[in-house]
C-alpha cells in the first residue's frame, strides 16, 4: 500500500527518521514537481467522477482547442 502523508516541516525530520527505522516501510521523499503532478492527477480523477455522475459539464473538443489557440487567433 502506498500512502501520501502531509507532515509539518518542524516534525518532518523526526517523522522520517522514525519511518526509516521500520523494516517494513520503504521511504521515498518526493520533490515539489511530484506533488504538483499528484495534485493534478487527483483533480483529474475527481473531475472524471463528477463527469460520470453528471455533476460536471463537458464541452466540445473543438471549442476547447479554439480556446487554447485563441492567443494566436487560430481556429480549428
Short mmCIF file of N, CA and C in Angstrom, two decimals, residues 29-75:
data_model
loop_
_atom_site.label_atom_id
_atom_site.label_comp_id
_atom_site.label_asym_id
_atom_site.label_seq_id
_atom_site.Cartn_x
_atom_site.Cartn_y
_atom_site.Cartn_z
N UNK A 29 11.36 10.28 -0.39
CA UNK A 29 10.98 11.68 -0.29
C UNK A 29 10.75 12.24 -1.69
N UNK A 30 9.62 12.89 -1.88
CA UNK A 30 9.27 13.43 -3.19
C UNK A 30 9.71 14.88 -3.33
N UNK A 31 9.85 15.31 -4.56
CA UNK A 31 10.20 16.70 -4.85
C UNK A 31 8.93 17.48 -5.16
N UNK A 32 9.05 18.79 -5.19
CA UNK A 32 7.89 19.66 -5.41
C UNK A 32 7.15 19.32 -6.71
N UNK A 33 7.88 18.98 -7.77
CA UNK A 33 7.23 18.65 -9.05
C UNK A 33 6.35 17.42 -8.91
N UNK A 34 6.77 16.47 -8.08
CA UNK A 34 5.96 15.28 -7.85
C UNK A 34 4.61 15.65 -7.23
N UNK A 35 4.65 16.57 -6.29
CA UNK A 35 3.41 16.99 -5.63
C UNK A 35 2.47 17.70 -6.60
N UNK A 36 3.04 18.52 -7.46
CA UNK A 36 2.19 19.20 -8.47
C UNK A 36 1.54 18.18 -9.39
N UNK A 37 2.31 17.19 -9.81
CA UNK A 37 1.76 16.15 -10.69
C UNK A 37 0.69 15.35 -9.96
N UNK A 38 0.96 14.97 -8.73
CA UNK A 38 -0.03 14.22 -7.94
C UNK A 38 -1.31 15.02 -7.73
N UNK A 39 -1.15 16.31 -7.40
CA UNK A 39 -2.33 17.16 -7.22
C UNK A 39 -3.15 17.23 -8.50
N UNK A 40 -2.47 17.39 -9.64
CA UNK A 40 -3.17 17.44 -10.93
C UNK A 40 -3.88 16.12 -11.21
N UNK A 41 -3.21 15.01 -10.94
CA UNK A 41 -3.81 13.70 -11.19
C UNK A 41 -5.04 13.48 -10.33
N UNK A 42 -4.96 13.86 -9.06
CA UNK A 42 -6.11 13.73 -8.16
C UNK A 42 -7.27 14.58 -8.66
N UNK A 43 -6.97 15.80 -9.12
CA UNK A 43 -8.01 16.68 -9.63
C UNK A 43 -8.66 16.08 -10.87
N UNK A 44 -7.87 15.48 -11.75
CA UNK A 44 -8.41 14.85 -12.96
C UNK A 44 -9.33 13.69 -12.60
N UNK A 45 -8.91 12.86 -11.66
CA UNK A 45 -9.75 11.73 -11.25
C UNK A 45 -11.04 12.23 -10.61
N UNK A 46 -10.95 13.27 -9.79
CA UNK A 46 -12.15 13.85 -9.19
C UNK A 46 -13.10 14.38 -10.26
N UNK A 47 -12.53 15.05 -11.28
CA UNK A 47 -13.35 15.58 -12.37
C UNK A 47 -14.03 14.46 -13.16
N UNK A 48 -13.32 13.37 -13.38
CA UNK A 48 -13.90 12.23 -14.11
C UNK A 48 -15.08 11.67 -13.32
N UNK A 49 -14.93 11.56 -12.01
CA UNK A 49 -16.03 11.08 -11.17
C UNK A 49 -17.24 12.01 -11.27
N UNK A 50 -16.98 13.33 -11.25
CA UNK A 50 -18.08 14.29 -11.37
C UNK A 50 -18.74 14.20 -12.74
N UNK A 51 -17.94 13.99 -13.79
CA UNK A 51 -18.49 13.83 -15.13
C UNK A 51 -19.39 12.60 -15.21
N UNK A 52 -18.91 11.50 -14.62
CA UNK A 52 -19.69 10.26 -14.63
C UNK A 52 -21.01 10.42 -13.87
N UNK A 53 -21.03 11.25 -12.85
CA UNK A 53 -22.23 11.48 -12.05
C UNK A 53 -23.12 12.56 -12.65
N UNK A 54 -22.65 13.18 -13.75
CA UNK A 54 -23.43 14.24 -14.39
C UNK A 54 -23.39 15.56 -13.64
N UNK A 55 -22.43 15.72 -12.76
CA UNK A 55 -22.32 16.94 -11.96
C UNK A 55 -21.36 17.96 -12.56
N UNK A 56 -20.74 17.61 -13.65
CA UNK A 56 -19.80 18.49 -14.34
C UNK A 56 -20.09 18.41 -15.82
N UNK A 57 -20.17 19.56 -16.45
CA UNK A 57 -20.49 19.60 -17.89
C UNK A 57 -19.23 19.39 -18.72
N UNK A 58 -19.41 18.71 -19.83
CA UNK A 58 -18.33 18.57 -20.80
C UNK A 58 -18.45 19.69 -21.81
N UNK A 59 -17.45 19.83 -22.63
CA UNK A 59 -17.56 20.78 -23.74
C UNK A 59 -16.93 20.18 -24.97
N UNK A 60 -17.30 20.72 -26.08
CA UNK A 60 -16.84 20.25 -27.37
C UNK A 60 -15.32 20.39 -27.48
N UNK A 61 -14.66 19.38 -28.01
CA UNK A 61 -13.20 19.40 -28.16
C UNK A 61 -12.75 20.56 -29.04
N UNK A 62 -13.50 20.84 -30.08
CA UNK A 62 -13.16 21.96 -30.97
C UNK A 62 -13.18 23.28 -30.22
N UNK A 63 -14.20 23.46 -29.40
CA UNK A 63 -14.32 24.67 -28.60
C UNK A 63 -13.12 24.80 -27.65
N UNK A 64 -12.74 23.70 -27.03
CA UNK A 64 -11.61 23.69 -26.11
C UNK A 64 -10.31 24.05 -26.84
N UNK A 65 -10.08 23.41 -28.00
CA UNK A 65 -8.86 23.70 -28.76
C UNK A 65 -8.84 25.13 -29.25
N UNK A 66 -9.97 25.65 -29.68
CA UNK A 66 -10.02 27.05 -30.10
C UNK A 66 -9.68 27.98 -28.95
N UNK A 67 -10.14 27.65 -27.76
CA UNK A 67 -9.81 28.46 -26.59
C UNK A 67 -8.31 28.43 -26.32
N UNK A 68 -7.70 27.24 -26.44
CA UNK A 68 -6.26 27.13 -26.24
C UNK A 68 -5.47 27.92 -27.28
N UNK A 69 -5.97 27.93 -28.49
CA UNK A 69 -5.25 28.58 -29.59
C UNK A 69 -5.62 30.04 -29.78
N UNK A 70 -6.54 30.56 -28.98
CA UNK A 70 -7.04 31.92 -29.21
C UNK A 70 -5.95 32.98 -29.11
N UNK A 71 -4.90 32.71 -28.37
CA UNK A 71 -3.83 33.71 -28.26
C UNK A 71 -3.18 33.95 -29.61
N UNK A 72 -3.25 33.00 -30.52
CA UNK A 72 -2.68 33.16 -31.86
C UNK A 72 -3.76 33.46 -32.90
N UNK A 73 -4.98 33.65 -32.43
CA UNK A 73 -6.13 33.88 -33.32
C UNK A 73 -6.29 32.77 -34.34
N UNK A 74 -5.88 31.58 -34.00
CA UNK A 74 -6.03 30.42 -34.90
C UNK A 74 -7.34 29.72 -34.58
N UNK A 75 -7.92 29.10 -35.56
CA UNK A 75 -9.16 28.33 -35.37
C UNK A 75 -8.94 26.93 -35.88
#
